Coordinates of C-alpha atoms and ligand atoms in Angstrom, one line a residue:
M30 CA -60.6 -130.6 -63.5
E31 CA -61.5 -128.1 -66.2
N32 CA -61.1 -124.6 -65.1
H33 CA -63.4 -122.4 -67.1
S34 CA -61.9 -119.2 -68.5
N35 CA -62.6 -116.1 -66.4
F36 CA -61.3 -112.6 -66.1
I37 CA -58.9 -113.5 -63.3
K38 CA -57.3 -116.2 -65.4
T39 CA -56.8 -113.6 -68.1
I40 CA -55.0 -111.3 -65.7
M41 CA -52.7 -114.1 -64.6
I42 CA -51.8 -115.0 -68.1
Q43 CA -50.8 -111.4 -68.8
D44 CA -48.8 -111.2 -65.6
L45 CA -46.9 -114.3 -66.5
E46 CA -46.3 -113.3 -70.1
S47 CA -45.1 -109.8 -69.2
K48 CA -42.8 -111.5 -66.6
K49 CA -44.3 -109.4 -63.8
H50 CA -44.4 -112.7 -62.0
D51 CA -42.9 -116.0 -62.8
E52 CA -45.1 -118.0 -60.5
I53 CA -48.7 -117.6 -59.4
I54 CA -49.3 -117.6 -55.6
T55 CA -52.8 -117.3 -54.3
R56 CA -54.2 -117.7 -50.8
F57 CA -57.5 -118.6 -49.2
P58 CA -57.8 -116.4 -46.1
P59 CA -60.7 -117.4 -43.8
E60 CA -61.3 -115.8 -40.5
P61 CA -61.6 -118.7 -38.0
N62 CA -64.8 -117.4 -36.5
G63 CA -67.1 -120.1 -38.0
Y64 CA -67.3 -123.0 -40.3
L65 CA -66.9 -122.7 -44.1
H66 CA -70.1 -122.6 -46.2
I67 CA -70.7 -123.2 -49.8
G68 CA -70.1 -119.5 -50.6
H69 CA -66.6 -119.9 -49.3
A70 CA -66.2 -122.9 -51.6
R71 CA -66.3 -120.4 -54.5
A72 CA -63.3 -118.7 -53.0
V73 CA -61.5 -121.9 -52.0
I74 CA -62.0 -123.7 -55.3
N75 CA -61.2 -120.7 -57.5
N76 CA -58.0 -119.8 -55.6
F77 CA -56.7 -123.4 -55.8
E78 CA -57.8 -124.1 -59.3
L79 CA -56.4 -120.9 -60.7
A80 CA -53.0 -121.4 -59.1
K81 CA -53.0 -125.1 -60.1
N82 CA -53.8 -124.1 -63.6
F83 CA -50.4 -122.3 -63.9
G84 CA -48.4 -124.7 -61.7
G85 CA -48.6 -122.2 -58.9
K86 CA -49.3 -122.5 -55.2
T87 CA -52.1 -121.7 -52.8
N88 CA -51.7 -120.9 -49.1
L89 CA -54.3 -121.5 -46.5
R90 CA -54.0 -118.5 -44.2
F91 CA -56.1 -117.9 -41.1
D92 CA -56.9 -114.3 -40.9
D93 CA -56.9 -114.4 -37.1
T94 CA -56.5 -110.8 -36.1
N95 CA -59.7 -110.6 -34.1
P96 CA -59.1 -112.6 -30.9
G97 CA -62.6 -112.2 -29.4
K98 CA -64.4 -114.3 -32.0
E99 CA -61.9 -116.9 -33.1
D100 CA -61.4 -120.4 -32.0
V101 CA -59.2 -123.5 -32.8
E102 CA -62.4 -125.5 -33.3
Y103 CA -63.0 -123.4 -36.4
V104 CA -59.3 -123.6 -37.5
N105 CA -59.5 -127.4 -37.4
A106 CA -62.9 -127.6 -39.2
I107 CA -61.6 -125.3 -42.0
I108 CA -58.5 -127.4 -42.5
E109 CA -60.7 -130.5 -42.7
D110 CA -63.2 -129.0 -45.1
I111 CA -60.5 -127.9 -47.5
K112 CA -59.0 -131.3 -47.5
W113 CA -62.4 -132.8 -48.1
L114 CA -62.8 -130.5 -51.2
G115 CA -59.7 -132.2 -52.5
Y116 CA -57.1 -129.4 -52.0
E117 CA -53.8 -129.5 -50.2
P118 CA -52.5 -126.0 -49.2
N119 CA -48.9 -125.2 -50.0
K120 CA -48.7 -123.9 -46.4
V121 CA -51.0 -123.5 -43.5
L122 CA -50.3 -120.0 -42.1
Y123 CA -51.6 -117.7 -39.4
A124 CA -51.8 -113.9 -39.7
S125 CA -51.1 -113.8 -36.0
D126 CA -47.5 -115.1 -36.8
Y127 CA -46.9 -111.8 -38.5
F128 CA -47.9 -109.5 -35.6
E129 CA -44.3 -108.7 -34.8
E130 CA -43.6 -107.6 -38.4
M131 CA -46.9 -105.7 -38.6
Y132 CA -46.0 -103.9 -35.4
H133 CA -42.6 -102.8 -36.9
R134 CA -44.2 -101.7 -40.1
A135 CA -46.6 -99.6 -38.0
I136 CA -43.7 -97.9 -36.3
L137 CA -42.3 -97.2 -39.8
L138 CA -45.6 -95.5 -40.7
I139 CA -45.4 -93.4 -37.6
K140 CA -41.8 -92.4 -38.4
K141 CA -42.9 -91.4 -41.9
G142 CA -45.6 -89.2 -40.4
L143 CA -48.2 -91.5 -41.8
A144 CA -49.8 -92.8 -38.6
Y145 CA -50.9 -91.3 -35.3
V146 CA -52.3 -92.3 -32.0
D147 CA -55.8 -91.0 -31.5
D148 CA -57.6 -90.6 -28.2
L149 CA -61.0 -90.2 -29.7
S150 CA -63.5 -92.9 -28.8
A151 CA -64.9 -95.2 -31.5
E152 CA -68.1 -93.2 -31.5
E153 CA -66.3 -89.9 -31.9
I154 CA -64.2 -91.3 -34.7
S155 CA -67.3 -92.5 -36.5
K156 CA -69.1 -89.2 -36.0
T157 CA -66.2 -87.2 -37.4
R158 CA -65.7 -89.4 -40.5
G159 CA -68.3 -87.4 -42.4
N160 CA -70.3 -89.1 -45.1
L161 CA -70.4 -89.4 -48.9
T162 CA -71.3 -85.8 -49.4
T163 CA -69.5 -84.2 -46.4
P164 CA -65.8 -84.5 -45.7
G165 CA -64.7 -85.7 -42.3
T166 CA -63.1 -83.5 -39.7
E167 CA -59.6 -84.0 -38.5
S168 CA -59.0 -85.3 -35.0
P169 CA -57.4 -82.9 -32.5
F170 CA -54.7 -85.5 -32.0
R171 CA -53.9 -85.8 -35.7
N172 CA -50.8 -83.6 -35.5
R173 CA -49.0 -85.2 -32.6
S174 CA -45.2 -85.4 -33.1
V175 CA -43.5 -88.5 -34.3
S176 CA -41.8 -89.0 -31.0
E177 CA -45.0 -88.6 -29.0
N178 CA -46.8 -91.1 -31.4
I179 CA -44.0 -93.6 -31.0
E180 CA -44.1 -93.3 -27.2
L181 CA -47.9 -93.6 -27.1
F182 CA -48.0 -96.5 -29.5
E183 CA -45.4 -98.3 -27.5
N184 CA -47.4 -97.7 -24.4
M185 CA -50.5 -99.1 -26.1
N186 CA -48.4 -102.2 -26.7
K187 CA -47.3 -102.3 -23.1
G188 CA -50.8 -102.5 -21.9
M189 CA -50.9 -99.1 -20.3
Y190 CA -54.4 -98.2 -21.6
K191 CA -57.9 -99.5 -21.4
E192 CA -59.6 -101.0 -24.4
G193 CA -61.0 -98.2 -26.6
E194 CA -58.9 -95.6 -24.9
K195 CA -56.5 -95.1 -27.8
V196 CA -56.1 -96.3 -31.4
L197 CA -53.5 -96.0 -34.1
R198 CA -54.8 -94.4 -37.3
A199 CA -53.3 -94.1 -40.7
K200 CA -52.9 -90.4 -41.6
I201 CA -54.2 -90.2 -45.1
D202 CA -57.0 -87.8 -46.1
M203 CA -60.1 -86.9 -44.1
A204 CA -61.6 -85.4 -47.2
S205 CA -61.1 -88.4 -49.5
P206 CA -64.2 -89.3 -51.5
N207 CA -63.4 -92.9 -50.5
M208 CA -64.5 -93.2 -46.8
N209 CA -62.0 -96.0 -46.3
M210 CA -59.2 -93.5 -46.8
R211 CA -60.3 -91.1 -44.1
D212 CA -57.7 -92.0 -41.6
P213 CA -58.7 -95.5 -41.0
V214 CA -58.0 -97.1 -37.6
I215 CA -55.2 -99.6 -38.1
Y216 CA -54.6 -100.8 -34.5
R217 CA -56.8 -101.2 -31.5
I218 CA -56.4 -102.4 -27.9
S219 CA -58.0 -105.7 -26.9
Y220 CA -57.2 -107.8 -23.8
A221 CA -59.1 -110.9 -25.2
E222 CA -57.0 -114.1 -25.2
H223 CA -55.8 -115.0 -28.7
H224 CA -56.2 -118.7 -29.8
N225 CA -52.6 -118.6 -31.2
T226 CA -50.6 -115.9 -29.4
G227 CA -52.4 -116.1 -26.1
K228 CA -51.8 -113.0 -24.0
R229 CA -48.6 -111.9 -25.8
W230 CA -50.4 -109.0 -27.6
C231 CA -52.9 -106.5 -26.4
I232 CA -52.9 -104.5 -29.6
Y233 CA -54.4 -106.0 -32.7
P234 CA -54.1 -104.8 -36.3
M235 CA -57.4 -104.0 -38.2
Y236 CA -58.3 -106.0 -41.2
D237 CA -57.5 -103.3 -43.8
Y238 CA -54.0 -102.9 -42.4
A239 CA -53.3 -106.5 -41.7
H240 CA -54.6 -108.2 -44.8
P241 CA -52.4 -106.4 -47.4
L242 CA -49.4 -107.0 -45.2
E243 CA -50.2 -110.7 -44.8
D244 CA -50.4 -111.0 -48.6
A245 CA -47.2 -109.1 -49.1
I246 CA -45.3 -111.1 -46.5
E247 CA -46.2 -114.4 -48.2
G248 CA -45.5 -113.1 -51.6
I249 CA -49.0 -113.6 -52.8
T250 CA -49.2 -112.4 -56.4
H251 CA -53.0 -112.3 -56.8
S252 CA -55.1 -111.6 -53.8
L253 CA -58.7 -112.6 -54.6
C254 CA -61.5 -111.3 -52.5
S255 CA -65.2 -110.7 -52.8
L256 CA -66.7 -107.6 -54.2
E257 CA -67.4 -105.8 -51.0
F258 CA -63.7 -105.1 -50.7
E259 CA -63.5 -103.1 -54.0
D260 CA -63.6 -99.8 -52.1
H261 CA -60.9 -101.0 -49.8
R262 CA -58.4 -101.6 -52.7
P263 CA -56.9 -98.0 -52.6
L264 CA -56.2 -98.6 -48.9
Y265 CA -54.8 -102.0 -49.6
D266 CA -52.4 -100.5 -52.1
W267 CA -51.6 -97.6 -49.8
V268 CA -50.6 -100.0 -47.0
V269 CA -48.4 -102.1 -49.1
R270 CA -46.7 -99.1 -50.6
E271 CA -46.2 -97.0 -47.5
T272 CA -45.0 -99.9 -45.3
E273 CA -42.4 -100.4 -48.1
M274 CA -43.1 -104.1 -48.6
P275 CA -40.8 -105.6 -51.2
L276 CA -43.3 -107.8 -52.9
I277 CA -46.5 -106.2 -54.2
P278 CA -49.6 -108.3 -54.3
R279 CA -52.6 -107.3 -56.5
Q280 CA -56.1 -107.4 -55.1
I281 CA -58.8 -108.6 -57.5
E282 CA -62.4 -108.7 -56.5
F283 CA -64.9 -111.3 -57.7
G284 CA -68.7 -111.6 -57.1
R285 CA -70.1 -113.4 -54.1
L286 CA -72.1 -116.5 -54.6
N287 CA -75.6 -116.6 -53.1
I288 CA -78.1 -119.4 -53.3
E289 CA -81.8 -118.9 -53.0
N290 CA -83.4 -119.9 -49.7
T291 CA -80.0 -120.2 -48.2
V292 CA -78.5 -118.0 -45.5
M293 CA -74.8 -117.6 -46.2
S294 CA -73.2 -115.6 -43.6
K295 CA -71.2 -117.0 -40.7
R296 CA -73.0 -114.5 -38.4
Y297 CA -76.4 -116.0 -39.2
L298 CA -75.2 -119.5 -39.3
K299 CA -73.6 -119.1 -35.9
Q300 CA -76.9 -117.7 -34.6
L301 CA -78.7 -120.8 -35.9
V302 CA -76.2 -122.9 -34.0
D303 CA -76.1 -120.9 -30.8
E304 CA -79.9 -120.6 -30.6
K305 CA -80.2 -124.3 -31.3
H306 CA -82.4 -123.9 -34.4
V307 CA -80.1 -126.6 -35.8
I308 CA -78.2 -129.4 -34.1
G309 CA -74.8 -128.0 -34.9
W310 CA -72.6 -126.6 -37.6
D311 CA -72.8 -129.9 -39.4
D312 CA -76.6 -130.1 -39.3
P313 CA -77.5 -131.7 -42.6
R314 CA -79.7 -128.7 -43.5
M315 CA -76.8 -126.3 -43.1
P316 CA -75.1 -124.8 -46.1
T317 CA -71.8 -125.4 -44.4
L318 CA -69.4 -127.8 -46.1
S319 CA -69.6 -130.0 -43.0
G320 CA -73.4 -130.0 -43.1
L321 CA -73.4 -130.7 -46.8
R322 CA -70.9 -133.5 -46.3
R323 CA -73.0 -135.0 -43.5
R324 CA -76.1 -134.8 -45.7
G325 CA -74.3 -136.7 -48.4
Y326 CA -73.1 -134.1 -50.8
T327 CA -69.9 -135.1 -52.6
P328 CA -66.9 -132.8 -53.1
E329 CA -67.0 -133.5 -56.8
A330 CA -70.6 -132.2 -57.0
I331 CA -69.6 -129.0 -55.2
R332 CA -66.5 -128.5 -57.3
N333 CA -68.5 -129.0 -60.5
F334 CA -71.1 -126.6 -59.4
I335 CA -68.6 -123.9 -58.4
L336 CA -66.7 -124.2 -61.6
G337 CA -69.9 -124.6 -63.6
T338 CA -71.3 -121.3 -62.2
G339 CA -68.1 -119.6 -63.3
L340 CA -66.4 -116.6 -61.7
S341 CA -67.7 -113.2 -62.5
R342 CA -67.2 -109.7 -61.3
I343 CA -70.8 -109.4 -60.0
N344 CA -72.6 -111.1 -57.1
T345 CA -74.8 -113.9 -58.3
T346 CA -77.7 -115.7 -56.8
V347 CA -78.4 -119.1 -58.2
N348 CA -81.4 -121.3 -57.5
T349 CA -81.0 -124.5 -55.5
D350 CA -82.0 -126.5 -58.6
M351 CA -78.7 -125.7 -60.2
L352 CA -76.7 -127.0 -57.2
E353 CA -79.0 -130.0 -57.0
S354 CA -78.6 -130.9 -60.7
F355 CA -74.8 -131.0 -60.3
L356 CA -75.3 -133.1 -57.3
R357 CA -77.6 -135.6 -59.0
D358 CA -75.2 -135.9 -61.9
D359 CA -72.5 -136.9 -59.6
L360 CA -74.6 -139.2 -57.5
A361 CA -76.1 -140.9 -60.5
N362 CA -72.6 -142.0 -61.5
N363 CA -71.6 -143.2 -58.0
S364 CA -74.6 -144.9 -56.5
S365 CA -76.0 -148.3 -56.2
K366 CA -79.8 -148.9 -56.3
L367 CA -81.7 -150.5 -53.5
M368 CA -85.2 -150.4 -52.1
G369 CA -86.6 -148.7 -49.0
V370 CA -90.1 -147.8 -47.9
I371 CA -90.4 -144.5 -46.2
D372 CA -94.1 -144.4 -45.4
P373 CA -95.0 -148.1 -45.0
L374 CA -98.3 -149.6 -45.8
K375 CA -98.8 -153.3 -44.8
V376 CA -99.4 -155.8 -47.6
T377 CA -100.5 -159.4 -47.1
V378 CA -100.2 -161.8 -50.0
I379 CA -103.2 -164.1 -49.3
N380 CA -102.2 -166.8 -51.7
Y381 CA -98.6 -167.2 -50.5
D382 CA -97.5 -169.6 -47.8
E383 CA -96.9 -168.2 -44.4
D384 CA -93.5 -169.8 -43.9
K385 CA -92.2 -169.4 -47.5
V386 CA -89.5 -166.8 -48.4
E387 CA -88.0 -166.5 -51.9
A388 CA -84.6 -165.0 -52.6
F389 CA -83.8 -163.2 -55.9
T390 CA -80.3 -162.4 -56.8
V391 CA -80.3 -159.0 -58.5
P392 CA -77.6 -156.5 -59.5
F393 CA -77.0 -153.3 -57.5
D394 CA -77.4 -151.6 -60.7
P395 CA -78.2 -153.4 -64.0
N396 CA -76.1 -150.8 -65.9
K397 CA -73.1 -151.4 -63.6
P398 CA -72.3 -155.1 -63.2
E399 CA -69.0 -154.2 -61.5
L400 CA -71.0 -153.2 -58.4
G401 CA -72.0 -156.8 -57.8
E402 CA -75.3 -158.4 -56.7
R403 CA -77.6 -158.5 -53.7
T404 CA -80.5 -160.6 -52.5
V405 CA -84.0 -159.3 -52.6
Y406 CA -86.6 -161.3 -50.7
F407 CA -90.3 -161.9 -51.3
S408 CA -92.7 -163.3 -48.7
K409 CA -96.3 -163.2 -47.5
H410 CA -95.8 -160.0 -45.6
L411 CA -94.6 -156.9 -47.4
Y412 CA -94.5 -153.2 -47.2
I413 CA -95.1 -150.7 -50.0
E414 CA -95.2 -146.9 -50.0
Q415 CA -98.5 -145.4 -48.8
D416 CA -98.4 -143.1 -51.8
D417 CA -98.3 -146.0 -54.1
F418 CA -101.9 -147.0 -53.3
V419 CA -105.3 -145.4 -53.8
E420 CA -108.5 -147.3 -53.3
V421 CA -110.0 -146.3 -56.6
K422 CA -107.8 -145.8 -59.6
P423 CA -108.4 -142.2 -60.4
N424 CA -107.5 -142.1 -64.1
K425 CA -105.3 -143.7 -66.7
H426 CA -102.2 -141.8 -65.6
W427 CA -102.2 -143.6 -62.2
K428 CA -99.4 -146.1 -62.7
R429 CA -99.4 -147.6 -59.2
L430 CA -101.6 -149.9 -57.1
A431 CA -105.3 -149.6 -56.6
K432 CA -108.1 -152.0 -55.8
D433 CA -108.5 -154.6 -58.5
V434 CA -105.4 -153.3 -60.2
E435 CA -102.2 -155.3 -60.9
V436 CA -98.7 -153.9 -60.5
R437 CA -95.2 -155.4 -60.7
L438 CA -93.0 -155.4 -57.6
F439 CA -89.4 -154.7 -58.7
H440 CA -87.4 -157.9 -59.3
T441 CA -90.1 -160.3 -58.1
Y442 CA -93.8 -160.8 -59.0
F443 CA -97.0 -159.1 -60.1
I444 CA -99.5 -158.5 -57.3
K445 CA -103.1 -157.5 -57.5
C446 CA -105.1 -155.8 -54.7
V447 CA -108.3 -157.6 -53.9
D448 CA -109.3 -156.1 -50.6
V449 CA -108.4 -153.5 -48.0
I450 CA -108.5 -153.3 -44.2
K451 CA -109.4 -150.0 -42.6
D452 CA -109.1 -148.6 -39.1
E453 CA -112.0 -147.0 -37.2
T454 CA -111.3 -143.7 -38.9
G455 CA -111.6 -145.2 -42.3
K456 CA -107.9 -145.1 -43.1
V457 CA -106.6 -148.0 -45.2
V458 CA -104.1 -149.8 -42.9
E459 CA -103.5 -153.0 -44.8
L460 CA -103.9 -154.4 -48.3
L461 CA -104.8 -157.9 -49.1
V462 CA -103.3 -158.9 -52.4
T463 CA -102.8 -162.0 -54.6
Y464 CA -99.6 -162.7 -56.4
D465 CA -99.3 -164.6 -59.7
P466 CA -96.5 -167.2 -59.7
E467 CA -96.5 -167.1 -63.5
T468 CA -95.2 -163.6 -63.4
K469 CA -92.0 -164.4 -61.7
S470 CA -89.2 -162.1 -62.6
G471 CA -86.9 -163.5 -65.2
S472 CA -89.5 -166.1 -66.4
G473 CA -90.1 -164.1 -69.6
F474 CA -93.8 -163.7 -68.8
S475 CA -95.3 -161.1 -71.0
E476 CA -99.0 -161.9 -71.3
R477 CA -100.2 -158.9 -69.3
K478 CA -98.9 -155.4 -68.9
P479 CA -99.0 -154.4 -65.2
N480 CA -100.2 -151.0 -64.2
G481 CA -96.7 -149.8 -63.3
T482 CA -93.8 -151.1 -61.2
I483 CA -93.4 -150.1 -57.6
H484 CA -90.8 -150.8 -54.9
F485 CA -91.4 -152.8 -51.7
V486 CA -89.6 -154.6 -48.9
S487 CA -90.3 -158.0 -47.4
A488 CA -91.5 -157.3 -43.9
H489 CA -89.5 -159.9 -42.0
Q490 CA -86.4 -159.5 -44.1
S491 CA -86.3 -155.7 -43.8
I492 CA -84.5 -153.3 -41.5
K493 CA -86.3 -150.7 -39.5
T494 CA -84.9 -147.3 -40.3
Q495 CA -85.2 -143.6 -39.6
F496 CA -85.4 -141.5 -42.7
N497 CA -84.4 -137.8 -42.5
L498 CA -86.1 -135.8 -45.2
F499 CA -85.0 -132.2 -45.6
G500 CA -86.3 -129.0 -47.0
P501 CA -84.9 -125.5 -47.0
L502 CA -83.9 -124.2 -43.6
V503 CA -85.0 -120.7 -44.4
F504 CA -87.1 -119.1 -47.1
D505 CA -86.1 -115.9 -48.8
G506 CA -88.1 -112.9 -47.9
E507 CA -88.1 -109.5 -46.2
A508 CA -88.8 -110.5 -42.6
P509 CA -85.9 -111.0 -40.1
F510 CA -84.5 -114.4 -41.0
I511 CA -85.4 -116.0 -37.7
E512 CA -89.1 -115.5 -38.7
R513 CA -88.4 -117.1 -42.1
L514 CA -87.2 -120.4 -40.7
N515 CA -89.0 -123.4 -42.3
K516 CA -90.7 -125.4 -39.6
D517 CA -90.8 -128.4 -41.9
S518 CA -87.1 -128.3 -42.8
W519 CA -86.4 -131.7 -41.2
I520 CA -89.1 -134.4 -41.4
K521 CA -88.3 -137.7 -39.7
K522 CA -90.0 -140.9 -40.8
E523 CA -89.9 -144.5 -39.6
G524 CA -89.7 -147.0 -42.4
F525 CA -87.9 -150.0 -43.7
I526 CA -84.9 -150.7 -46.0
E527 CA -84.2 -154.0 -47.7
A528 CA -82.2 -156.8 -46.2
A529 CA -79.2 -156.1 -48.4
F530 CA -78.3 -153.2 -46.0
S531 CA -77.4 -155.6 -43.3
K532 CA -74.2 -156.3 -45.4
D533 CA -71.9 -153.8 -46.8
I534 CA -73.1 -152.1 -50.0
P535 CA -70.7 -151.1 -52.7
T536 CA -71.2 -147.3 -52.7
K537 CA -71.2 -144.7 -50.0
S538 CA -74.4 -143.1 -51.3
F539 CA -77.2 -145.0 -52.9
Q540 CA -80.5 -144.5 -54.7
L541 CA -83.6 -145.8 -53.0
I542 CA -85.5 -146.6 -56.1
R543 CA -88.1 -143.8 -56.8
M544 CA -87.4 -142.1 -53.5
G545 CA -84.1 -140.3 -53.9
Y546 CA -80.5 -140.4 -53.1
F547 CA -79.5 -141.3 -49.6
N548 CA -76.6 -141.9 -47.3
F549 CA -76.1 -142.9 -43.7
D550 CA -76.1 -140.1 -41.2
K551 CA -73.1 -140.0 -38.9
V552 CA -75.2 -141.2 -35.9
S553 CA -76.4 -144.3 -37.8
T554 CA -75.4 -147.7 -36.4
K555 CA -76.1 -151.2 -37.5
E556 CA -78.7 -151.4 -34.7
N557 CA -80.3 -148.0 -35.4
M558 CA -80.0 -147.1 -39.0
V559 CA -80.5 -143.5 -39.9
L560 CA -80.6 -142.3 -43.5
N561 CA -80.4 -138.8 -44.8
R562 CA -82.1 -138.0 -48.1
I563 CA -79.4 -136.1 -50.0
V564 CA -81.7 -135.0 -52.7
E565 CA -84.8 -136.2 -54.5
L566 CA -84.5 -137.9 -57.9
K567 CA -86.1 -135.2 -59.8
S568 CA -86.5 -131.5 -59.2
S569 CA -89.8 -130.6 -57.6
F570 CA -89.1 -127.1 -58.7
Q571 CA -92.1 -125.4 -60.3
K572 CA -91.7 -122.3 -62.4
Ligands
LIG601 P1 -69.3 -114.4 -44.1 O1 -69.9 -113.2 -44.6 O2 -70.1 -115.6 -44.4 O3 -69.0 -114.3 -42.6 P2 -66.7 -113.7 -44.7 O4 -66.5 -113.1 -46.0 O5 -66.7 -112.9 -43.5 O6 -68.0 -114.6 -44.8 P3 -64.1 -114.9 -44.4 O7 -63.7 -116.0 -43.5 O8 -63.6 -113.5 -44.2 O9 -65.7 -114.9 -44.4 O10 -64.0 -115.3 -45.9 C1 -62.9 -116.0 -46.5 C2 -62.9 -115.7 -48.0 O11 -64.1 -116.3 -48.5 C3 -63.0 -114.3 -48.3 O12 -62.1 -114.0 -49.4 C4 -64.4 -114.0 -48.8 O13 -64.4 -113.0 -49.8 C5 -64.8 -115.4 -49.4 N1 -66.2 -115.6 -49.3 C6 -67.0 -115.7 -48.2 N2 -68.3 -115.8 -48.6 C7 -68.4 -115.9 -49.9 C8 -69.4 -116.0 -50.9 N3 -70.7 -116.1 -50.5 N4 -69.1 -116.1 -52.2 C9 -67.8 -116.0 -52.6 N5 -66.8 -115.8 -51.7 C10 -67.0 -115.8 -50.4
LIG602 MG1 -65.1 -111.7 -43.0

């Protein structure tokens, strides 16, 4: 896999050349409080590819310092998603395994006079932090003695106080222009049960204290994170330095990836799941990796997309078209071609025998003989797509069926519509057509040019199928996102697919000719087939 040049790669090259490091070690550090989404894929793929590029290593480390929101369900899903993307972590690690060391490093900070136990409430702390134009004010507890701080911190650890009653704060600078340096809270009390350490701890390190230590403990050389942590970097460096960690990681920020009409924050995705706007984290409309996988996205398409969009220092929003074009490129190379009718219209071939059925042996893809062949059937009773018929041909651009017009049916014969049957509302419910035996596919017939070629299935040799057609789950806009949900994001249709589907087909995803790329949903069975449309064949994007 080509790894496009980017500013982080340049830094790594310099650090190897200057012998600052002799190996590159990166990490992907998700908090296990939700499933990974395609934004995370940017971090995953770049961390792994960058290290791989230099023969280095990448750890998967769960940043599990927040017991209330975390769960093993998420841990397992994240491990599976990373594997699916094609990466094998050097090690799978848990920040919670470092709690002991973090605790001792906090004691060291206290001994150095660089941390203190504060009795102010969270609200009071936030009120006294000041703002960008006003310095913060010092807590009345800021100048407690080292021995008092040690005793109080040990008592916090022993469970002697209620949640919120006391915190440990780094003693840095309440007047710092960087708000993050104004005596940040580094430990808090929580009695929630932790998914890994259970009830062993009742004090938990805060992200800004824990994260740099996690990196330093693992010997991470380059700690990549998204841009919102830029202002936290001075604190990151302070923590590593003042806790006297022997190995010094370097934090480097990159821009977040956003995609239009796509919510990309675990908080919102969790809300969609919890409020049942979707059927789960792996709903095929979700931008989660498990949702995209279920829908039929391939890991190659996602990797090519992420590497193709590059890695820059600014946040970027790309349109869905770009993702879909990488997807189509990959599917085009890895799909067979079959026929399915999503919105069926009955067709009766009036000059064909009721009992006759003809079988045509045709390739799964004429350009890929290695995929093998299948059987396509033709008989008196067919289905075509409703959209492929209008009663009166509107203009010369209409290259489908109409009354008194002749079209080719893929792989079989020309048919001509001679009459229609309507229901009481005037809707056309059945076409009466004639076929011309002279036009049999493969016969070399070339006397007439048909008015286009359309797909079909033979009614008695087809399989009833549910088609899932998807649109964006949410539209971009100003309103709260729940009000921007797309009511038509999941359209279900009952149609038919050709008989070849009753046997194994050679590719996992396939093109239904003219209708898009599809794959079987995870609930699909031989008896009740359910197909997800992964993406349409062409972009419907309009500028
Ligand atoms: P969210 O905002 O969706 O909850 P997060 O940043 O809180 O995401 P983490 O589990 O903390 O999720 O993220 C793990 C890593 O993935 C972090 O390094 C984070 O910077 C990165 N990441 C998350 N979302 C994106 C994104 N949209 N683009 C690039 N990187 C991302
Ligand atoms: Mg986070």
